[in-house]
Amino acid sequence: MPEQVTLEIKKDESIWPIYFRLQAEERQVGRWTTYAWTIEDLCLNGEQDSNVTLAEIGAGNYMLPLELFRDERMEYRFNLNAQDPHLFFVCAEEDEQLKPVLMTAAQGVAARYMDGDYVVLHIQIPLPIQVWMEAYLGRHGELEEFKRRGGGKGKKQKGRSSGN
């Protein structure tokens, strides 16, 4: 068994360590037995235990940092403006067990993992995390969508032959 990585992770303006439990429920589908996985017991304030094991295997208890990146600000805004904003948990499947590898609030990032051999679970973003994300967007500004043509020129100045 590989050694677990132990790091000290503290909450700051762009990282929030979140503790949670993966719960499997066995379901019968026809003749087949399968598992339905859910995120349970989300804990947002695990500061009493600052030395943690990242994605520690065992008993389904895990900790992953939710990290915000400046180049994903537009996706965070899209998520927060949705009627039901989500937090996404990307998990790898090993021996019929899920092991979380990434937590993100960017739907596009989660979608890229769904195209591979990963399972993506989601929950509604807790209100304290939504407030924290809004503060992050307030501090760092929000990315505006870049126009595909014209490079931001006005309607009268479409290209070089505009006559000006």
GROMACS .gro file of C-alpha atoms in nm:
model
  164
    1MET     CA    1   0.000   0.000   0.000
    2PRO     CA    2   0.143   0.343  -0.093
    3GLU     CA    3   0.226   0.590   0.180
    4GLN     CA    4  -0.035   0.854   0.247
    5VAL     CA    5   0.059   1.217   0.191
    6THR     CA    6   0.023   1.427   0.505
    7LEU     CA    7   0.000   1.802   0.456
    8GLU     CA    8  -0.111   2.093   0.662
    9ILE     CA    9  -0.388   2.271   0.477
   10LYS     CA   10  -0.550   2.582   0.618
   11LYS     CA   11  -0.843   2.777   0.482
   12ASP     CA   12  -0.750   3.100   0.305
   13GLU     CA   13  -0.892   3.317   0.026
   14SER     CA   14  -0.855   3.048  -0.242
   15ILE     CA   15  -0.838   2.712  -0.056
   16TRP     CA   16  -1.092   2.555   0.179
   17PRO     CA   17  -1.025   2.205   0.319
   18ILE     CA   18  -1.355   2.014   0.330
   19TYR     CA   19  -1.414   1.690   0.516
   20PHE     CA   20  -1.677   1.444   0.398
   21ARG     CA   21  -1.780   1.080   0.388
   22LEU     CA   22  -1.856   0.870   0.082
   23GLN     CA   23  -2.154   0.642   0.141
   24ALA     CA   24  -2.233   0.345  -0.082
   25GLU     CA   25  -2.582   0.201  -0.104
   26GLU     CA   26  -2.622  -0.138  -0.268
   27ARG     CA   27  -2.897  -0.147  -0.531
   28GLN     CA   28  -3.042  -0.434  -0.729
   29VAL     CA   29  -3.090  -0.356  -1.099
   30GLY     CA   30  -3.245  -0.660  -1.264
   31ARG     CA   31  -3.005  -0.945  -1.195
   32TRP     CA   32  -2.715  -0.713  -1.124
   33THR     CA   33  -2.608  -0.555  -0.799
   34THR     CA   34  -2.461  -0.207  -0.819
   35TYR     CA   35  -2.368   0.072  -0.581
   36ALA     CA   36  -2.515   0.421  -0.565
   37TRP     CA   37  -2.267   0.663  -0.407
   38THR     CA   38  -2.351   0.977  -0.213
   39ILE     CA   39  -2.160   1.248  -0.028
   40GLU     CA   40  -2.253   1.254   0.341
   41ASP     CA   41  -2.148   1.435   0.661
   42LEU     CA   42  -1.993   1.740   0.497
   43CYS     CA   43  -1.779   1.925   0.752
   44LEU     CA   44  -1.662   2.276   0.663
   45ASN     CA   45  -1.472   2.361   0.979
   46GLY     CA   46  -1.216   2.090   1.045
   47GLU     CA   47  -0.958   2.330   1.184
   48GLN     CA   48  -0.924   2.132   1.507
   49ASP     CA   49  -0.733   1.870   1.302
   50SER     CA   50  -0.486   2.068   1.090
   51ASN     CA   51  -0.261   1.770   1.003
   52VAL     CA   52  -0.474   1.563   0.770
   53THR     CA   53  -0.425   1.287   0.520
   54LEU     CA   54  -0.537   1.383   0.171
   55ALA     CA   55  -0.810   1.149   0.049
   56GLU     CA   56  -0.728   0.898   0.321
   57ILE     CA   57  -0.854   0.552   0.232
   58GLY     CA   58  -1.052   0.382   0.503
   59ALA     CA   59  -1.402   0.393   0.647
   60GLY     CA   60  -1.508   0.627   0.366
   61ASN     CA   61  -1.386   0.943   0.544
   62TYR     CA   62  -1.198   1.193   0.332
   63MET     CA   63  -1.068   1.547   0.312
   64LEU     CA   64  -1.005   1.735  -0.009
   65PRO     CA   65  -0.928   2.102  -0.058
   66LEU     CA   66  -1.167   2.310  -0.265
   67GLU     CA   67  -0.928   2.537  -0.453
   68LEU     CA   68  -1.039   2.836  -0.658
   69PHE     CA   69  -0.841   2.943  -0.966
   70ARG     CA   70  -0.853   3.280  -1.140
   71ASP     CA   71  -0.892   3.128  -1.486
   72GLU     CA   72  -1.214   2.952  -1.375
   73ARG     CA   73  -1.391   3.265  -1.244
   74MET     CA   74  -1.645   3.269  -1.526
   75GLU     CA   75  -1.744   2.909  -1.444
   76TYR     CA   76  -1.783   2.994  -1.075
   77ARG     CA   77  -2.012   3.284  -1.164
   78PHE     CA   78  -2.217   3.058  -1.394
   79ASN     CA   79  -2.249   2.800  -1.114
   80LEU     CA   80  -2.338   3.055  -0.845
   81ASN     CA   81  -2.602   3.214  -1.070
   82ALA     CA   82  -2.769   2.878  -1.129
   83GLN     CA   83  -3.091   2.799  -0.946
   84ASP     CA   84  -2.916   2.509  -0.769
   85PRO     CA   85  -2.534   2.565  -0.756
   86HIS     CA   86  -2.328   2.247  -0.720
   87LEU     CA   87  -1.998   2.132  -0.577
   88PHE     CA   88  -1.845   1.847  -0.780
   89PHE     CA   89  -1.645   1.553  -0.644
   90VAL     CA   90  -1.434   1.369  -0.903
   91CYS     CA   91  -1.368   1.009  -0.797
   92ALA     CA   92  -1.162   0.724  -0.940
   93GLU     CA   93  -1.302   0.374  -0.915
   94GLU     CA   94  -1.071   0.113  -0.761
   95ASP     CA   95  -1.192  -0.240  -0.680
   96GLU     CA   96  -1.559  -0.133  -0.673
   97GLN     CA   97  -1.472   0.149  -0.432
   98LEU     CA   98  -1.458   0.520  -0.507
   99LYS     CA   99  -1.156   0.728  -0.415
  100PRO     CA  100  -1.201   1.106  -0.440
  101VAL     CA  101  -0.927   1.278  -0.638
  102LEU     CA  102  -1.059   1.632  -0.691
  103MET     CA  103  -1.324   1.873  -0.569
  104THR     CA  104  -1.428   2.165  -0.790
  105ALA     CA  105  -1.698   2.429  -0.825
  106ALA     CA  106  -1.636   2.455  -1.202
  107GLN     CA  107  -1.885   2.254  -1.404
  108GLY     CA  108  -1.658   2.248  -1.710
  109VAL     CA  109  -1.374   2.089  -1.511
  110ALA     CA  110  -1.611   1.822  -1.377
  111ALA     CA  111  -1.747   1.759  -1.727
  112ARG     CA  112  -1.398   1.690  -1.863
  113TYR     CA  113  -1.352   1.417  -1.603
  114MET     CA  114  -1.692   1.267  -1.686
  115ASP     CA  115  -1.564   1.204  -2.038
  116GLY     CA  116  -1.291   0.979  -1.891
  117ASP     CA  117  -1.309   0.686  -1.654
  118TYR     CA  118  -1.412   0.890  -1.351
  119VAL     CA  119  -1.729   0.912  -1.148
  120VAL     CA  120  -1.845   1.265  -1.071
  121LEU     CA  121  -2.072   1.315  -0.770
  122HIS     CA  122  -2.230   1.646  -0.680
  123ILE     CA  123  -2.405   1.818  -0.393
  124GLN     CA  124  -2.561   2.158  -0.349
  125ILE     CA  125  -2.296   2.413  -0.250
  126PRO     CA  126  -2.338   2.499   0.120
  127LEU     CA  127  -2.419   2.865   0.180
  128PRO     CA  128  -2.088   2.945   0.362
  129ILE     CA  129  -1.895   2.822   0.056
  130GLN     CA  130  -2.116   3.029  -0.176
  131VAL     CA  131  -2.038   3.340   0.032
  132TRP     CA  132  -1.664   3.256   0.028
  133MET     CA  133  -1.675   3.213  -0.352
  134GLU     CA  134  -1.859   3.545  -0.395
  135ALA     CA  135  -1.587   3.715  -0.185
  136TYR     CA  136  -1.319   3.554  -0.406
  137LEU     CA  137  -1.491   3.687  -0.719
  138GLY     CA  138  -1.522   4.029  -0.554
  139ARG     CA  139  -1.148   4.039  -0.474
  140HIS     CA  140  -1.023   3.914  -0.809
  141GLY     CA  141  -1.289   4.049  -1.044
  142GLU     CA  142  -1.480   3.843  -1.291
  143LEU     CA  143  -1.365   3.731  -1.633
  144GLU     CA  144  -1.569   3.871  -1.916
  145GLU     CA  145  -1.636   3.661  -2.219
  146PHE     CA  146  -1.406   3.758  -2.501
  147LYS     CA  147  -1.569   3.843  -2.829
  148ARG     CA  148  -1.482   3.593  -3.099
  149ARG     CA  149  -1.464   3.843  -3.381
  150GLY     CA  150  -1.355   4.202  -3.399
  151GLY     CA  151  -1.137   4.195  -3.086
  152GLY     CA  152  -1.371   4.426  -2.894
  153LYS     CA  153  -1.399   4.688  -3.172
  154GLY     CA  154  -1.718   4.885  -3.212
  155LYS     CA  155  -1.975   4.807  -3.483
  156LYS     CA  156  -1.834   5.073  -3.715
  157GLN     CA  157  -1.476   4.945  -3.686
  158LYS     CA  158  -1.505   4.579  -3.785
  159GLY     CA  159  -1.172   4.549  -3.963
  160ARG     CA  160  -0.889   4.726  -4.143
  161SER     CA  161  -1.106   4.838  -4.430
  162SER     CA  162  -1.345   5.039  -4.212
  163GLY     CA  163  -1.247   5.358  -4.392
  164ASN     CA  164  -1.096   5.536  -4.093
   0.00000   0.00000   0.00000
